Short mmCIF file of C-alpha atoms and ligand atoms in Angstrom, two decimals:
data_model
loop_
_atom_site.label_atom_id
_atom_site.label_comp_id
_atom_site.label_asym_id
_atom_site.label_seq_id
_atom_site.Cartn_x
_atom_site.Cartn_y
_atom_site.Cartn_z
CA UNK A 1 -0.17 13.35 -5.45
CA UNK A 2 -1.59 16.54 -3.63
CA UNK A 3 0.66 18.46 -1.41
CA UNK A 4 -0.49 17.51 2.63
CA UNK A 5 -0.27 19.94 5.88
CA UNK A 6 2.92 17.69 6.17
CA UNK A 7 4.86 18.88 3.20
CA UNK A 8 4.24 22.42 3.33
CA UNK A 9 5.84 25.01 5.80
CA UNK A 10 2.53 26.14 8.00
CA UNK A 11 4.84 26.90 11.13
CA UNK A 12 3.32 29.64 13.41
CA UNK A 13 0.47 30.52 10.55
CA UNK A 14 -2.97 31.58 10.37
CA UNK A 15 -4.71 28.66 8.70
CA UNK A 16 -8.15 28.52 6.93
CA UNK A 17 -9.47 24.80 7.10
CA UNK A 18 -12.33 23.57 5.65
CA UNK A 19 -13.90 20.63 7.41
CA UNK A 20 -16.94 18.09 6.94
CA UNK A 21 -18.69 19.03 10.54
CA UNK A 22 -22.00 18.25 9.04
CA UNK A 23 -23.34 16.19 10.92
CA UNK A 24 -26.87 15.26 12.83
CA UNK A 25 -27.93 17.32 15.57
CA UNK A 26 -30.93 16.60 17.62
CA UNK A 27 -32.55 19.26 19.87
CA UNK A 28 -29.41 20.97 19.85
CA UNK A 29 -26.97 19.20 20.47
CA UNK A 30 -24.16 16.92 18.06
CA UNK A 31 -26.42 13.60 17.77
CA UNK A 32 -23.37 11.73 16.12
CA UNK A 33 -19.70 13.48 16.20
CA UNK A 34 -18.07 11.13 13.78
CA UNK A 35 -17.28 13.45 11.11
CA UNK A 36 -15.72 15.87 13.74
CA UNK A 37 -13.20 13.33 15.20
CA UNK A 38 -12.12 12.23 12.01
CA UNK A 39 -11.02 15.93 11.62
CA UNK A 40 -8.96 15.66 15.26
CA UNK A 41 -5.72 14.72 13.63
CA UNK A 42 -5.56 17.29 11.31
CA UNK A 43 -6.30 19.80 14.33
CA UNK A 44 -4.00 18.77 16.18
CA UNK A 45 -1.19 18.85 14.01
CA UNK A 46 -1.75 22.57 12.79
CA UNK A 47 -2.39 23.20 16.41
CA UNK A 48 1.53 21.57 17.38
CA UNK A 49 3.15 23.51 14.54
CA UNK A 50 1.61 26.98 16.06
CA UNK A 51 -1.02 27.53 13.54
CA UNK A 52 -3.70 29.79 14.52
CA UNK A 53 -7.21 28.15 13.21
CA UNK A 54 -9.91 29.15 11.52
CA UNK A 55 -12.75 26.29 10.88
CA UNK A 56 -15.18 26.40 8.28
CA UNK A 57 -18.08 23.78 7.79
CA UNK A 58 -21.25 23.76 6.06
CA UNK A 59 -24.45 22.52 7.61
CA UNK A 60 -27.46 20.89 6.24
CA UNK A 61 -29.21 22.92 3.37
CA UNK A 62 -30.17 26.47 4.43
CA UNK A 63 -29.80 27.29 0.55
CA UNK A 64 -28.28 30.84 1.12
CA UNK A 65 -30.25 32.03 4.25
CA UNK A 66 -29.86 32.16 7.90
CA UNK A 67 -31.27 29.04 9.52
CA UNK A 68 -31.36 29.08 13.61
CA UNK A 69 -31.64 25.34 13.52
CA UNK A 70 -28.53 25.06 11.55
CA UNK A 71 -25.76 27.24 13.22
CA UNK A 72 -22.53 25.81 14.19
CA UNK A 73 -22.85 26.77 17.77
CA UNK A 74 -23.64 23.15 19.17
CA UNK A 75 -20.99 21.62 17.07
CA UNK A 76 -17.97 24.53 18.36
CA UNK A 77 -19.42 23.12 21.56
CA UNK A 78 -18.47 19.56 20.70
CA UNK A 79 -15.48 20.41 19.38
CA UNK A 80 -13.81 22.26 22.77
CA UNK A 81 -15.01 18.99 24.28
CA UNK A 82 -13.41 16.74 22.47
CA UNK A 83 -9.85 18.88 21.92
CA UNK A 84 -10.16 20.08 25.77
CA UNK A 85 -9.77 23.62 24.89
CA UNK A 86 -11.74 26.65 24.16
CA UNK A 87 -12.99 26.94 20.63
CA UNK A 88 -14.58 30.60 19.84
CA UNK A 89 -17.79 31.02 17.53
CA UNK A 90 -18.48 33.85 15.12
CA UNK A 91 -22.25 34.30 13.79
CA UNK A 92 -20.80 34.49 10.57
CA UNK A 93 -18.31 33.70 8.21
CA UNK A 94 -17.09 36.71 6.42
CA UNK A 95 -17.37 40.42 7.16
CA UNK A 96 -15.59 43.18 9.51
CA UNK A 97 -16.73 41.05 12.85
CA UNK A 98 -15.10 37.95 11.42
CA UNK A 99 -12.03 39.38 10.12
CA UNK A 100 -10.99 40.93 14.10
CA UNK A 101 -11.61 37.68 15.37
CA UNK A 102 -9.66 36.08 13.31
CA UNK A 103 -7.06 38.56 13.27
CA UNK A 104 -6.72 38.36 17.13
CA UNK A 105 -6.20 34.37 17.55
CA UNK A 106 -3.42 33.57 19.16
CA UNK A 107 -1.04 30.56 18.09
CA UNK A 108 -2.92 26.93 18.56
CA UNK A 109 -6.07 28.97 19.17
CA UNK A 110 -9.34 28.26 16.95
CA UNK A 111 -12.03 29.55 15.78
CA UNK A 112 -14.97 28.43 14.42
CA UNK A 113 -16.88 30.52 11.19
CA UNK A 114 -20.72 30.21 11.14
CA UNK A 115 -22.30 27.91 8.55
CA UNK A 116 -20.53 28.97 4.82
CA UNK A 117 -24.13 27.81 3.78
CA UNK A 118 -25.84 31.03 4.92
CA UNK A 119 -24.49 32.74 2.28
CA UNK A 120 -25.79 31.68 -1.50
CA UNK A 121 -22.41 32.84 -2.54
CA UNK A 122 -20.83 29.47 -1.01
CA UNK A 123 -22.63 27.30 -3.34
CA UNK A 124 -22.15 29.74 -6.32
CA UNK A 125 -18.77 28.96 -5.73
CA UNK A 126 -18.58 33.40 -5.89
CA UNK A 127 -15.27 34.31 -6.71
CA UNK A 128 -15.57 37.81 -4.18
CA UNK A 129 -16.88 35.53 -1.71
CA UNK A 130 -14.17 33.17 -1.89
CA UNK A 131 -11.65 36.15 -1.52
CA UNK A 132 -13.21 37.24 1.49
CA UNK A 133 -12.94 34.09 3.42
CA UNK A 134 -9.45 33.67 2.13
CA UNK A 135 -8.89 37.12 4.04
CA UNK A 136 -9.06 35.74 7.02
CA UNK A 137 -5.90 32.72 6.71
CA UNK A 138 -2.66 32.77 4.73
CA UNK A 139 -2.61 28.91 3.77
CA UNK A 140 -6.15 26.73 2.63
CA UNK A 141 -6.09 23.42 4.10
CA UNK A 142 -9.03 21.16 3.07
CA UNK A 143 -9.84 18.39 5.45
CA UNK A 144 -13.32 18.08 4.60
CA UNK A 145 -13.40 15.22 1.87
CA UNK A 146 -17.48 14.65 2.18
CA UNK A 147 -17.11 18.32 0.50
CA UNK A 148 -14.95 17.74 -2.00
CA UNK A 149 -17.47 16.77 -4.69
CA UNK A 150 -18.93 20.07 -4.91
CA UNK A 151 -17.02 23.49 -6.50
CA UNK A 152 -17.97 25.58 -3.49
CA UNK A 153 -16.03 28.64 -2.33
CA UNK A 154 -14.73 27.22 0.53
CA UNK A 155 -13.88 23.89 -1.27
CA UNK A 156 -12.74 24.88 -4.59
CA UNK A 157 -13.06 28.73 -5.13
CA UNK A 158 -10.68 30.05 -1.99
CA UNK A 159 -8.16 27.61 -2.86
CA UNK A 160 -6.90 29.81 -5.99
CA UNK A 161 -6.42 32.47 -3.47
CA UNK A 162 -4.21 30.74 -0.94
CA UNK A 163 -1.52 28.11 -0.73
CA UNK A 164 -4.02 25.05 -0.43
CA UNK A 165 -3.08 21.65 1.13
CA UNK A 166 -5.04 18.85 1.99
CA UNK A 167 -5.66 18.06 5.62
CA UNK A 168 -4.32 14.58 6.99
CA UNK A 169 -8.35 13.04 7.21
CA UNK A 170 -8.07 14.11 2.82
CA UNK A 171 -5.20 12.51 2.10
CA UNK A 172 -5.83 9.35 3.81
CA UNK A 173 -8.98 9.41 2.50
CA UNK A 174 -7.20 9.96 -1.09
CA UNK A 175 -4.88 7.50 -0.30
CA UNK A 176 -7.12 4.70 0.70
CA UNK A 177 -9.88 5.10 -2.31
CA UNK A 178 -7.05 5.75 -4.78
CA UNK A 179 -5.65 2.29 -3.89
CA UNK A 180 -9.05 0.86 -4.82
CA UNK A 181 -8.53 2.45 -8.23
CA UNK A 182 -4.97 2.13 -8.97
CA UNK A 183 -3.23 -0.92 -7.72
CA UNK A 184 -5.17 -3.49 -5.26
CA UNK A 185 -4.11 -6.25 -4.08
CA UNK A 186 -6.30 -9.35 -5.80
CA UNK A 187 -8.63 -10.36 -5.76
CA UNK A 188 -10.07 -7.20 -5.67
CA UNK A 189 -14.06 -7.92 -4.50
CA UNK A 190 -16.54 -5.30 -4.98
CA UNK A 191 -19.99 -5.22 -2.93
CA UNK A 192 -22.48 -2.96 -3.95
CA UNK A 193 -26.23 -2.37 -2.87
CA UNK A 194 -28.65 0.00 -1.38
CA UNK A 195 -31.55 1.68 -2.60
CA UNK A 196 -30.87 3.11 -6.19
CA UNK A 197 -29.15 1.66 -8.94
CA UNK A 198 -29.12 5.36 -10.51
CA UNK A 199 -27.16 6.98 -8.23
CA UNK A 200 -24.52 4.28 -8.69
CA UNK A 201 -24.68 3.53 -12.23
CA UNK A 202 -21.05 5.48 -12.95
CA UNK A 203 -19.10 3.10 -9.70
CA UNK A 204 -20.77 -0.45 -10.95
CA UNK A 205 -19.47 0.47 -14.41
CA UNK A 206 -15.81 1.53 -13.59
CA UNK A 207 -15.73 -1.07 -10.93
CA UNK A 208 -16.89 -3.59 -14.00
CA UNK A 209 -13.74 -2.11 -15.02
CA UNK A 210 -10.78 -2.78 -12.48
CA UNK A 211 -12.48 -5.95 -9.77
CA UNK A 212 -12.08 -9.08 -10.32
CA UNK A 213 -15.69 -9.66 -8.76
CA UNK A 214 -18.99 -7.28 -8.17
CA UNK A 215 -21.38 -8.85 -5.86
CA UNK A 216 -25.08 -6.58 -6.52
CA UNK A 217 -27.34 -7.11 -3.13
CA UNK A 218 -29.81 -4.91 -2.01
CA UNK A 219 -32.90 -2.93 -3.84
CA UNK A 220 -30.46 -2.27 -6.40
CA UNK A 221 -30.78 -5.70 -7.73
CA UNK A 222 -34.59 -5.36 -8.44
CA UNK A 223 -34.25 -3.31 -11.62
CA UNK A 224 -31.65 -5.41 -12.82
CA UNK A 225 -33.00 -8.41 -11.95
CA UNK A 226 -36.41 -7.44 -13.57
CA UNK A 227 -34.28 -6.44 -16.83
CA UNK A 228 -33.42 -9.94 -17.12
CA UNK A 229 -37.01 -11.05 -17.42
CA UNK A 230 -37.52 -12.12 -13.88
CA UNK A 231 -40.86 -11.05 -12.30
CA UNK A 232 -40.17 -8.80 -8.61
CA UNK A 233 -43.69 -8.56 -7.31
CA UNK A 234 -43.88 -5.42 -5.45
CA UNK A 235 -40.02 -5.01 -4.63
CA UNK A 236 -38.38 -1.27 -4.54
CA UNK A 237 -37.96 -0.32 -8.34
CA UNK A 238 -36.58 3.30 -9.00
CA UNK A 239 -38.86 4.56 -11.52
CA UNK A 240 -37.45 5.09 -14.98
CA UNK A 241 -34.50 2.85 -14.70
CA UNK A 242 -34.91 0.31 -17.09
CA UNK A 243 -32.26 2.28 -19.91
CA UNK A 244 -29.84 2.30 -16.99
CA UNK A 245 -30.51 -1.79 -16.09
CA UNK A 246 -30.10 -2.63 -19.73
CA UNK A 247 -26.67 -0.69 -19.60
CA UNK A 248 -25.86 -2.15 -16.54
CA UNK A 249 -26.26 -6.03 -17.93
CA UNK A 250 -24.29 -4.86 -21.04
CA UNK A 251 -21.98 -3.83 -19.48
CA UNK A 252 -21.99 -7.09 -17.26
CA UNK A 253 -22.17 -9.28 -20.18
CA UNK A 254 -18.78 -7.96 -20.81
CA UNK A 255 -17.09 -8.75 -17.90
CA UNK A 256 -18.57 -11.81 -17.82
CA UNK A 257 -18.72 -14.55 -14.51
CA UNK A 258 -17.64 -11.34 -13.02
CA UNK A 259 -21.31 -9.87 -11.89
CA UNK A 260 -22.93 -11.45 -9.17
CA UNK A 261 -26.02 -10.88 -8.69
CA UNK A 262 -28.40 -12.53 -5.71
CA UNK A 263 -29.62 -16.23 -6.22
CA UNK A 264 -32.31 -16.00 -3.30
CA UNK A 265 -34.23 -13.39 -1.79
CA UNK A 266 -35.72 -12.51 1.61
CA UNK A 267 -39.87 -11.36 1.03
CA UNK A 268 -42.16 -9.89 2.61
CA UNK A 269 -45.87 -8.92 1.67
CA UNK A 270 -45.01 -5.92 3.77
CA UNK A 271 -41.45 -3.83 4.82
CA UNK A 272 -42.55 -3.93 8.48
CA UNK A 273 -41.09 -6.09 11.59
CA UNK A 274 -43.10 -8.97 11.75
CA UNK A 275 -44.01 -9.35 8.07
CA UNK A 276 -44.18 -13.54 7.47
CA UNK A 277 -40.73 -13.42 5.30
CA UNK A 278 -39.57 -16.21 3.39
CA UNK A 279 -36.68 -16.95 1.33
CA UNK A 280 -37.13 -17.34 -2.24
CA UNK A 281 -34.94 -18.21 -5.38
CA UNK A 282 -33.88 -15.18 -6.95
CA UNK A 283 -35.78 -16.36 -10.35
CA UNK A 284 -39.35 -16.83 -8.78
CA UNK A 285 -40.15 -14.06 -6.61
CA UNK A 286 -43.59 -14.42 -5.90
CA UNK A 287 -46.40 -11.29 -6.82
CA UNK A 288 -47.53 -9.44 -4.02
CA UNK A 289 -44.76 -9.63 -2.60
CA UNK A 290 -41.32 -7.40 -2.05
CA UNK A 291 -37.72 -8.01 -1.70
CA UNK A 292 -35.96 -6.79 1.62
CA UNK A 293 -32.76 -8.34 2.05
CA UNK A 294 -30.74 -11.23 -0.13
CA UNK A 295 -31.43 -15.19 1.22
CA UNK A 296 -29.07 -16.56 3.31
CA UNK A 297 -27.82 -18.64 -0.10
CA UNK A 298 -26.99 -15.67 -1.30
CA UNK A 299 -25.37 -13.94 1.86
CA UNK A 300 -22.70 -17.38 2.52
CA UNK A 301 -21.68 -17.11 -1.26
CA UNK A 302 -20.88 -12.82 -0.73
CA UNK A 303 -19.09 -13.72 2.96
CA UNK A 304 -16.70 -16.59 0.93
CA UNK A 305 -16.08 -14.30 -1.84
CA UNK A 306 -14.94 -11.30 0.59
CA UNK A 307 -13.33 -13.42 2.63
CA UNK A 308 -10.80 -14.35 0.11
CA UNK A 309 -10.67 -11.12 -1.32
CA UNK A 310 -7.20 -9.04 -0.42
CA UNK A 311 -8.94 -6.44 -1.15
CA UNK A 312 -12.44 -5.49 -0.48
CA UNK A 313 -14.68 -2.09 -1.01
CA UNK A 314 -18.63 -1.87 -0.29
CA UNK A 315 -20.82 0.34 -0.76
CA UNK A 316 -24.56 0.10 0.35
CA UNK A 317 -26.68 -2.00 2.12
CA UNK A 318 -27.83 -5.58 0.99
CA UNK A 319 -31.63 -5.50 2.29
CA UNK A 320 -33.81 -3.20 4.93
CA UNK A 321 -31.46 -3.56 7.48
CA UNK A 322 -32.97 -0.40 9.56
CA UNK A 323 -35.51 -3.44 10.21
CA UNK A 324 -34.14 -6.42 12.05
CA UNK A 325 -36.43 -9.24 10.15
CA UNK A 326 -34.97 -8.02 6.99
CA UNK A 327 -30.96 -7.28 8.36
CA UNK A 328 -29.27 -10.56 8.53
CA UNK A 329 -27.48 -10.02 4.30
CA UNK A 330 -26.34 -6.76 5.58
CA UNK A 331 -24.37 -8.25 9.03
CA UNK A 332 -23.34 -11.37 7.15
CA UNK A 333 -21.59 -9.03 4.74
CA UNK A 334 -20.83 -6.39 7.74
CA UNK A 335 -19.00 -9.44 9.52
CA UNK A 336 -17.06 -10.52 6.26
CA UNK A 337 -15.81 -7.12 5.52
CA UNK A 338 -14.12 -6.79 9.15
CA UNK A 339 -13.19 -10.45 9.35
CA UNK A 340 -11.44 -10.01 6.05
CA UNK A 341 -7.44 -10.07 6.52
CA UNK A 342 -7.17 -7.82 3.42
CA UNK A 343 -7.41 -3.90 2.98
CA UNK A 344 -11.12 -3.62 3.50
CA UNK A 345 -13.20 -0.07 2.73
CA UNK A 346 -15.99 1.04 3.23
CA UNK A 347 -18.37 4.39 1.98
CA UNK A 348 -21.56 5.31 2.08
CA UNK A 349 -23.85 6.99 4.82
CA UNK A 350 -26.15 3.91 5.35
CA UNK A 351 -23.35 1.56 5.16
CA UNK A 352 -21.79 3.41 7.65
CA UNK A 353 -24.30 3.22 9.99
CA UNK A 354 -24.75 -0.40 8.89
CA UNK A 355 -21.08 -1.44 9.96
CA UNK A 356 -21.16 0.77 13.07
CA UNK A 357 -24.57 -0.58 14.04
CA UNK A 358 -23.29 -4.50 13.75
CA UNK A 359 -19.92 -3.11 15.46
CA UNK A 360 -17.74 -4.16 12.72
CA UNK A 361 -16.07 -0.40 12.41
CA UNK A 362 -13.04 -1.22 14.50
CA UNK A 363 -11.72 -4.20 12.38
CA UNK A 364 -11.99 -2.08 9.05
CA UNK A 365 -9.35 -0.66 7.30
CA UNK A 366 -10.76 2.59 6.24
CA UNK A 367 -14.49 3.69 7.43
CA UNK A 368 -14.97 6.50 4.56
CA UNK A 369 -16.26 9.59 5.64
CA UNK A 370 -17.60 11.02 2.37
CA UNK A 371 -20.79 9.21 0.94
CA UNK A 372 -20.99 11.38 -2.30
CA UNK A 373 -17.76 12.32 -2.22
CA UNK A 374 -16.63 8.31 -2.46
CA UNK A 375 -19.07 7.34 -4.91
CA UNK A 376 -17.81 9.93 -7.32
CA UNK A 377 -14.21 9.24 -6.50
CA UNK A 378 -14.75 5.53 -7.40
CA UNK A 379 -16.03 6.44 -10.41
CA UNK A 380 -12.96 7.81 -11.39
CA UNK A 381 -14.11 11.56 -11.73
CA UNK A 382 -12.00 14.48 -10.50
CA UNK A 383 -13.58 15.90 -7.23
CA UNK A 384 -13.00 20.13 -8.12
CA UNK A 385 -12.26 20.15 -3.95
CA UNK A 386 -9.51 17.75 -4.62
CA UNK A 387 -8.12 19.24 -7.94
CA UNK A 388 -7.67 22.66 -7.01
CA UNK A 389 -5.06 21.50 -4.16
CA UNK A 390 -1.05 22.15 -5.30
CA UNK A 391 0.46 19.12 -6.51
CA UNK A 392 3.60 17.76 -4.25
CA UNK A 393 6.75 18.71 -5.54
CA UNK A 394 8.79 15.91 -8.18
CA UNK A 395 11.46 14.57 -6.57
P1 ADP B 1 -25.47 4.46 1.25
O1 ADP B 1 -26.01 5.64 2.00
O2 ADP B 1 -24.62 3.59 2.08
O3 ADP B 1 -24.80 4.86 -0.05
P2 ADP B 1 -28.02 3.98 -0.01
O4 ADP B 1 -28.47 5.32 0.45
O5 ADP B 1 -27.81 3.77 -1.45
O6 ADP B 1 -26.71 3.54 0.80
O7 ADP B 1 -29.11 2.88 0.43
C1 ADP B 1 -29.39 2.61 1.77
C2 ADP B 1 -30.83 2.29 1.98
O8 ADP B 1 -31.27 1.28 1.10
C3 ADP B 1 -31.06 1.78 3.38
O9 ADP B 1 -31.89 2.69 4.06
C4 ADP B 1 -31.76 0.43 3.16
O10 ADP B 1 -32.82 0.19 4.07
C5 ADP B 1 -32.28 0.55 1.77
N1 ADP B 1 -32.49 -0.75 1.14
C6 ADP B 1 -31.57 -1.64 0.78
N2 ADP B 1 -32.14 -2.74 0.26
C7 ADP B 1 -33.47 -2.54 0.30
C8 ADP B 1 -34.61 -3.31 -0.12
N3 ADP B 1 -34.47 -4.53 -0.65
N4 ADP B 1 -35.81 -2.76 0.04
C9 ADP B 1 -35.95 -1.54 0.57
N5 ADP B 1 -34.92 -0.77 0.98
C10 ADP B 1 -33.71 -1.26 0.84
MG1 MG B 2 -27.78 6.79 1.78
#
């Protein structure tokens, strides 16, 4: 177990914390502030104990340059709105400026760095660089779980320069995925789909490993489906993954009754609204044609199975869902997950849209906030972010 903001002494201290506050702006302005009110609590708390605050956050990709479009300005914005209370902004992140202003905050006052991501030192995970932002606090706490993935230096490197904690949003998050992996309650049912099988080769196999059932829906199934000798007709297939299909079924073969995979199949000549779908068996897709979502076969079977799971975890889309012809697997599945009276989870970017779009967010237990960040979790890897935290004391 890693130490939490709640088991360390942070009273009246100058604080560096590392959230996830990238997120989706549009002309300007915070398009979606999800990821900054999941960091709220932790704010809050450091702000009750006295801790002065100093906020650091990646945005988007500017790969070691300054990007205008990608300052933090707009999101400090969004921030004092939502906490009701000023929140300064720096146009950087290290350097004399940087280290006054942080010197000068006063207890429950915050302060937001520019983008660590300006600097190609961040991703370098620099060892000076991670000094120099460790300057500026006397405790590391690391909120920002959709970060911890990646040995940055304000993930992993600054946190062998300061006491480092993780942030209330990082434990939960910690505690809720760990429960997948350690002990759930059974049946454990596992859905995963969404556009490649690649990316999600490592969490079908370990999930093989520990549910009791792993329901495949969305593109993902075309590879594997095609690596059983079915034909696909023009259906999304990641190129080069027939080594990882094969694998995949090997694996399956082993764990036997316990793959599901779709028995019918929404298609469409084209992935546009409109397209004359029909459903097909699984077996006998016709050519010329593409899969888009799984049949409604198919989607009753997955919504039983999750329903009398006591615990439940999905990850990625079952069909197009962005397209309403092609979204009804993806809300049958949406509406099972948040009817189900089990601990329910669910990661993923485009899942996470999926459930907020078919407003099932409210009736899940935990709404992950880290797409990568999950999907390596869950497949049992150590996330560097994570590792470099101080264990809680025995006993
Ligand atoms: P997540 O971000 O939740 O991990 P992915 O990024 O893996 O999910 O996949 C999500 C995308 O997969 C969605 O944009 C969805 O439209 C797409 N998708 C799922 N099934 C299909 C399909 N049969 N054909 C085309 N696209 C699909
Ligand atoms: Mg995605």
């Amino acid at each position: 177990m890693k130490r939490s903001v709640t088991d360390y002494p942070l009273a009246g201290k100058r604080v560096f914390v590392r959230v996830d506050f990238n997120v989706p702006l549009e002309a300007g302005e915070v398009a979606d502030d999800m990821r900054i009110r999941a960091a709220l609590p932790t704010i809050a708390y450091l702000r009750q104990q006295g801790c002065s605050l100093v906020l650091a956050s990646h945005l988007g990709r500017p790969k070691g340059q300054v990007v205008e479009g990608l300052r933090l300005a707009p999101v400090a914005r969004r921030l004092a709105t939502l906490v009701g209370d000023e929140v300064q902004s720096v146009r950087d992140c290290v350097g004399p400026e940087v280290e006054a202003a942080a010197r000068a905050l006063g207890q429950g006052s915050m302060l937001l760095l520019e983008n660590v991501r300006f600097h190609a030192e961040e991703t370098a995970n620099d060892p000076v660089f991670a000094a120099k932002l460790a300057s500026l606090a006397e405790v590391f706490v690391n909120d920002a779980f959709g970060a911890a993935h990646r040995a940055h230096a304000s993930t992993e490197g600054i946190a062998h320069c300061l006491p480092a904690v993780a942030g209330l949003l990082m434990t939960r998050e910690l505690e809720m995925l760990g429960r997948l992996l350690g002990d759930p309650a059974r049946p454990f049912v596992v859905v995963l789909g969404g556009a490649k099988v690649s990316d999600k080769i490592g969490v079908i196999r370990k999930m093989l490993d520990v549910a009791d059932e792993v329901l495949i829906g969305g593109a993902m199934c075309f590879p594997l489906l095609k690596a059983q000798g079915h034909g696909v007709g023009t259906s999304l297939v990641e190129a080069g993954t027939e080594q990882v299909a094969a694998d995949v079924l090997a694996a399956a073969a082993v764990a036997s009754g316990r793959f599901v995979l779709p028995q019918d199949v929404v298609v469409a000549a084209e992935a546009v609204a409109g397209a004359a779908a029909e459903t097909v068996s699984a077996d006998a897709m016709p050519a010329g044609k593409m899969g888009l979502d799984i049949g409604s076969l198919t989607a009753r079977d997955y919504a039983a199975r999750i329903t009398a799971a006591r615990t439940v975890f999905w990850n990625g889309p079952m069909g197009l869902f962005e397209v309403d012809d092609f979204a009804a697997g993806t809300r049958a599945v949406a509406a099972a997950v948040a009817g189900c009276p089990g601990v329910s989870v669910v990661g993923g970017g485009d899942t996470v849209s999926a459930v907020r779009r078919f407003g099932a967010e409210d009736r899940i237990t935990h709404v992950s906030t880290g797409g990568g960040a999950s999907m390596v979790f869950l497949e049992g890897k150590v996330l560097p972010g994570v590792a470099a935290l101080m264990e809680k004391e025995q006993g």
